[in-house]
Amino acid sequence: MTIETKTSPSPEQLVADALQALEIATVHSPASMAETAHWLEHPGLDDPSLVDLTALPFVTMDNPDSRDLDQALLIERHDSTAYRVRYALADAAYYVPPGSALFADALARGTTYYTPILAVPMLPVELSEGLVSLNPQVDRRALVFDMIVNDEAVVTRTSIERARIHSQAKLDYAGVQAWLDSDPVPQKPYEESLLLLRELGNRLIAAAARRGVVRFDRTETQISVEGEPPRFSAGRRKRYATERYNEQLSLMCNMQGAEIMLALSGVSDAVQAVFRVHEAPLRKQLGKLRDKLARFAERQSDPEAWRWQPGQSLADYVDSLPRTPRHQRQVKSIQRQIMQAQRASSFTPEAGEHHALKAASYARFSSPMREVVGIFTHKELLEAVGGHAYDKDTDTELRDAVIESANHSRQVQRKLEKTIEFAALFSVFSHEMSLPQSPLHQGTIMGLRGDRLYISLDELAVDVKVYREDLEEQFGTSYDMGEIVARPADTQGPEWVLGDGVQLCVRSYDEERKRFRFTLAHQD
């Protein structure tokens, strides 16, 4: 996506242009809308096969502006040493069967695409935000994972049933976090469940650490549209502990679903399973990472505190790093190196390890309204468990199409995010260039490669690139760019080291190369 300095489009126009360039359809077919109208008239809530769970105090928990609610939760004490977790997932597979126009539209999109201006839903909003969404105070169809989890966070039993539920409240992460932090006494029927969410969530996080899952200090960029005339702005979104707790339930549900599908695949060819596989880093990449981290450690005042010891897992290494405030930037830069050494995950028909989660198998059940692969995995699981009729050849062909769509849509989503992220930076920096003096931004050198530094800005939670030629122009000396340090030929010039805190301000925009130029200084 090209953004011109003189005639920069409005955020609305830029998003529209990006969606068009990426061939993301913003309207659903007339046939899909006709099917949607049918479901609104015949919602299937009186289906006698549904288990009636409407009396249970399910709640949803998401971001405050979320309107497509895929998941609802209920946690109870099973006995003194175990929890009972019921995780309800929107029953999109009932309303979007293969062969329907709705399924064809979902397959063409692959996923719901999100932008700061609008969401492009995989399903019509009348379904994704209405009939299928687990909205509060209305009955909804759901696929419910019923799991017994012991105090060691091990799932000892899982059953799955199609049910009718009635969410009692639409909660958000910030609100639940504030409530938990207030040392509350439960008053509402679902509040005991929220206390247990914290208790079990921490147990699940600890269990993940024992499995060797690397705990990254994750931050997320929040891009919004503000002002008049409207323009993009970028900032850092806070992740609450409640978000991590709910994430753990979702991951547990997906791992259990994968195990069930894998077990059923072994006894019946009715299951055309789809798994999310994340292979371990290549040995060569791990060797390069170890060498890079060793060189990084040697530059620190206490090398042993930063050294990745032989035989030490990456998870233990990250947990062992110094955690004082003055070391935060170095820790962030190390975590980035580890993330870059990983391989990308993908959807496949064969089960395999999900390396990042340290799970033997993993599948996607928890976003059935937002991922076509979720609709398909629900369908396949229900067919196998319920003994429904199926056509192996047709299902195999359909599975392959779903996998292709799911993998392709992830690539498209990344391209869309990059386009909007650049637009946000352009909006911020072009405004700053119009000021008498550009403000300083604090950041961390997160990587060095080829001819550039990668700097993560603190308040914007995004990366910018500072090129070698700009450093050379600013400081009047040539630079030798390594992976750990950029060294000036003139020893009077500053070195730039991985993990350094820096300050930068924008000084110009290179129209020909479509990139910004910055003035750089070390942090005071």
Coordinates of C-alpha atoms in Angstrom, one line a residue, residues 7-207:
T7 CA -2.6 13.6 -0.7
S8 CA -2.7 11.1 2.1
P9 CA -6.1 9.4 2.0
S10 CA -8.5 9.5 4.9
P11 CA -8.5 6.4 7.3
E12 CA -11.8 5.3 5.8
Q13 CA -10.4 5.5 2.3
L14 CA -7.1 3.8 3.2
V15 CA -8.9 0.9 4.8
A16 CA -11.3 0.6 1.8
D17 CA -8.3 0.6 -0.6
A18 CA -6.4 -2.0 1.4
L19 CA -9.4 -4.3 1.5
Q20 CA -9.9 -3.9 -2.2
A21 CA -6.2 -4.5 -2.9
L22 CA -6.3 -7.7 -0.8
E23 CA -9.5 -8.8 -2.5
I24 CA -11.4 -9.0 0.8
A25 CA -15.1 -8.9 0.1
T26 CA -17.1 -6.5 2.4
V27 CA -20.6 -7.7 1.4
H28 CA -22.1 -11.2 1.5
S29 CA -23.8 -12.7 -1.4
P30 CA -27.6 -12.4 -1.8
A31 CA -27.8 -16.2 -1.3
S32 CA -26.0 -15.9 2.0
M33 CA -28.3 -13.2 3.1
A34 CA -31.4 -15.2 2.1
E35 CA -30.1 -18.1 4.2
T36 CA -29.4 -15.7 7.1
A37 CA -33.0 -14.5 6.9
H38 CA -34.2 -18.2 7.1
W39 CA -32.1 -18.8 10.2
L40 CA -33.4 -15.7 11.9
E41 CA -36.9 -17.1 11.3
H42 CA -35.9 -20.6 12.4
P43 CA -33.1 -20.3 15.0
G44 CA -33.1 -23.9 16.0
L45 CA -33.3 -23.2 19.7
D46 CA -36.2 -25.6 20.2
D47 CA -34.1 -28.5 18.9
P48 CA -34.9 -31.4 21.2
S49 CA -31.4 -32.8 20.9
L50 CA -29.9 -29.8 22.7
V51 CA -29.1 -30.2 26.4
D52 CA -30.7 -27.5 28.4
L53 CA -28.1 -25.6 30.3
T54 CA -29.9 -22.2 30.4
A55 CA -30.1 -22.3 34.2
L56 CA -26.3 -22.2 34.5
P57 CA -24.6 -18.9 35.1
F58 CA -22.4 -18.7 32.0
V59 CA -20.8 -15.4 31.1
T60 CA -18.7 -14.1 28.3
M61 CA -15.5 -12.1 28.7
D62 CA -13.8 -10.2 26.0
N63 CA -12.7 -6.7 25.0
P64 CA -15.3 -4.0 25.8
D65 CA -16.0 -3.3 22.1
S66 CA -16.3 -6.9 21.0
R67 CA -19.6 -7.8 19.5
D68 CA -19.0 -11.3 18.1
L69 CA -18.9 -13.4 21.2
D70 CA -17.5 -16.9 20.5
Q71 CA -17.0 -18.2 24.0
A72 CA -18.7 -18.3 27.4
L73 CA -17.4 -19.9 30.5
L74 CA -18.5 -21.4 33.8
I75 CA -16.0 -22.8 36.4
E76 CA -17.1 -24.7 39.5
R77 CA -15.4 -26.7 42.1
H78 CA -15.7 -30.4 41.2
D79 CA -14.3 -31.6 44.5
S80 CA -11.6 -30.5 46.9
T81 CA -8.8 -31.3 44.3
A82 CA -10.4 -30.5 41.0
Y83 CA -12.4 -28.0 39.0
R84 CA -15.2 -28.5 36.5
V85 CA -14.8 -26.2 33.5
R86 CA -17.6 -25.7 31.0
Y87 CA -16.5 -23.8 28.0
A88 CA -19.3 -22.9 25.6
L89 CA -18.5 -22.2 21.9
A90 CA -20.9 -20.6 19.5
D91 CA -22.6 -23.2 17.4
A92 CA -21.8 -21.7 14.0
A93 CA -21.5 -25.1 12.4
Y94 CA -25.3 -25.6 12.8
Y95 CA -26.1 -22.5 10.8
V96 CA -23.2 -22.8 8.3
P97 CA -23.3 -26.3 6.8
P98 CA -21.1 -27.3 3.9
G99 CA -22.9 -26.8 0.6
S100 CA -24.6 -23.6 1.8
A101 CA -24.0 -20.2 0.4
L102 CA -22.9 -19.1 3.9
F103 CA -20.2 -21.8 4.0
A104 CA -19.1 -20.8 0.5
D105 CA -18.7 -17.2 1.6
A106 CA -16.9 -18.2 4.8
L107 CA -14.5 -20.4 2.8
A108 CA -13.8 -17.5 0.5
R109 CA -12.9 -15.2 3.4
G110 CA -11.3 -17.7 5.7
T111 CA -11.6 -15.4 8.7
T112 CA -13.0 -12.2 10.0
Y113 CA -10.7 -9.2 9.2
Y114 CA -10.4 -6.5 11.8
T115 CA -9.4 -2.9 11.2
P116 CA -9.7 0.3 13.3
I117 CA -12.5 1.5 11.1
L118 CA -14.6 -1.7 10.7
A119 CA -14.6 -5.4 11.0
V120 CA -15.2 -7.5 7.8
P121 CA -17.0 -10.4 9.3
M122 CA -16.7 -13.9 7.9
L123 CA -20.4 -14.4 8.6
P124 CA -23.1 -11.7 8.1
V125 CA -23.4 -9.5 11.2
E126 CA -27.0 -10.7 11.7
L127 CA -25.4 -14.0 12.6
S128 CA -21.9 -13.1 13.9
E129 CA -23.2 -10.3 16.2
G130 CA -26.7 -11.6 16.5
L131 CA -28.1 -15.1 16.3
V132 CA -24.9 -17.1 16.6
S133 CA -23.1 -14.7 19.1
L134 CA -23.3 -15.7 22.7
N135 CA -25.0 -12.4 23.7
P136 CA -26.2 -11.8 27.2
Q137 CA -29.8 -12.5 28.4
V138 CA -30.8 -14.5 25.3
D139 CA -30.8 -18.3 24.6
R140 CA -28.2 -19.5 22.2
R141 CA -27.0 -22.7 20.7
A142 CA -23.5 -23.8 21.8
L143 CA -21.0 -26.6 21.6
V144 CA -19.9 -27.1 25.3
F145 CA -16.6 -28.6 26.3
D146 CA -17.2 -30.1 29.8
M147 CA -13.8 -30.7 31.4
I148 CA -12.6 -31.9 34.8
V149 CA -9.2 -30.3 35.7
N150 CA -7.2 -31.3 38.7
D151 CA -5.1 -29.1 41.0
E152 CA -2.1 -29.8 38.8
A153 CA -4.0 -28.3 35.9
V154 CA -4.2 -31.7 34.2
V155 CA -7.5 -32.5 32.3
T156 CA -8.7 -35.8 33.6
R157 CA -12.0 -36.0 31.7
T158 CA -13.6 -34.2 28.8
S159 CA -17.0 -34.6 27.3
I160 CA -18.7 -32.5 24.5
E161 CA -22.3 -31.8 24.0
R162 CA -24.5 -29.5 21.9
A163 CA -26.5 -27.4 24.3
R164 CA -28.7 -24.4 24.8
I165 CA -27.2 -21.8 27.1
H166 CA -28.2 -18.4 28.4
S167 CA -25.3 -16.1 29.2
Q168 CA -26.0 -13.9 32.2
A169 CA -23.6 -11.1 31.4
K170 CA -21.2 -9.6 28.8
L171 CA -18.0 -8.9 30.8
D172 CA -14.8 -7.3 29.8
Y173 CA -11.2 -8.0 30.9
A174 CA -10.6 -4.7 32.5
G175 CA -13.9 -4.8 34.5
V176 CA -13.3 -8.3 35.8
Q177 CA -9.7 -7.5 36.6
A178 CA -10.8 -4.5 38.7
W179 CA -13.4 -6.6 40.5
L180 CA -10.8 -9.3 41.3
D181 CA -8.4 -6.8 42.5
S182 CA -10.9 -5.3 45.0
D183 CA -10.9 -8.4 47.3
P184 CA -14.5 -9.1 46.4
V185 CA -17.2 -11.2 48.1
P186 CA -19.3 -12.9 45.5
Q187 CA -22.8 -11.6 45.2
K188 CA -24.0 -12.6 41.7
P189 CA -24.5 -16.2 40.6
Y190 CA -21.5 -16.1 38.2
E191 CA -19.0 -14.3 40.5
E192 CA -17.8 -17.5 42.2
S193 CA -16.9 -18.7 38.7
L194 CA -14.7 -15.5 38.3
L195 CA -12.8 -16.2 41.5
L196 CA -12.1 -19.7 40.3
L197 CA -11.1 -18.4 36.9
R198 CA -8.2 -16.6 38.6
E199 CA -7.3 -19.6 40.7
L200 CA -7.4 -22.1 37.8
G201 CA -5.9 -19.6 35.4
N202 CA -2.8 -19.2 37.6
R203 CA -2.5 -23.0 37.9
L204 CA -2.7 -23.4 34.1
I205 CA 0.0 -20.7 33.5
A206 CA 2.2 -22.5 36.0
A207 CA 1.6 -25.8 34.3

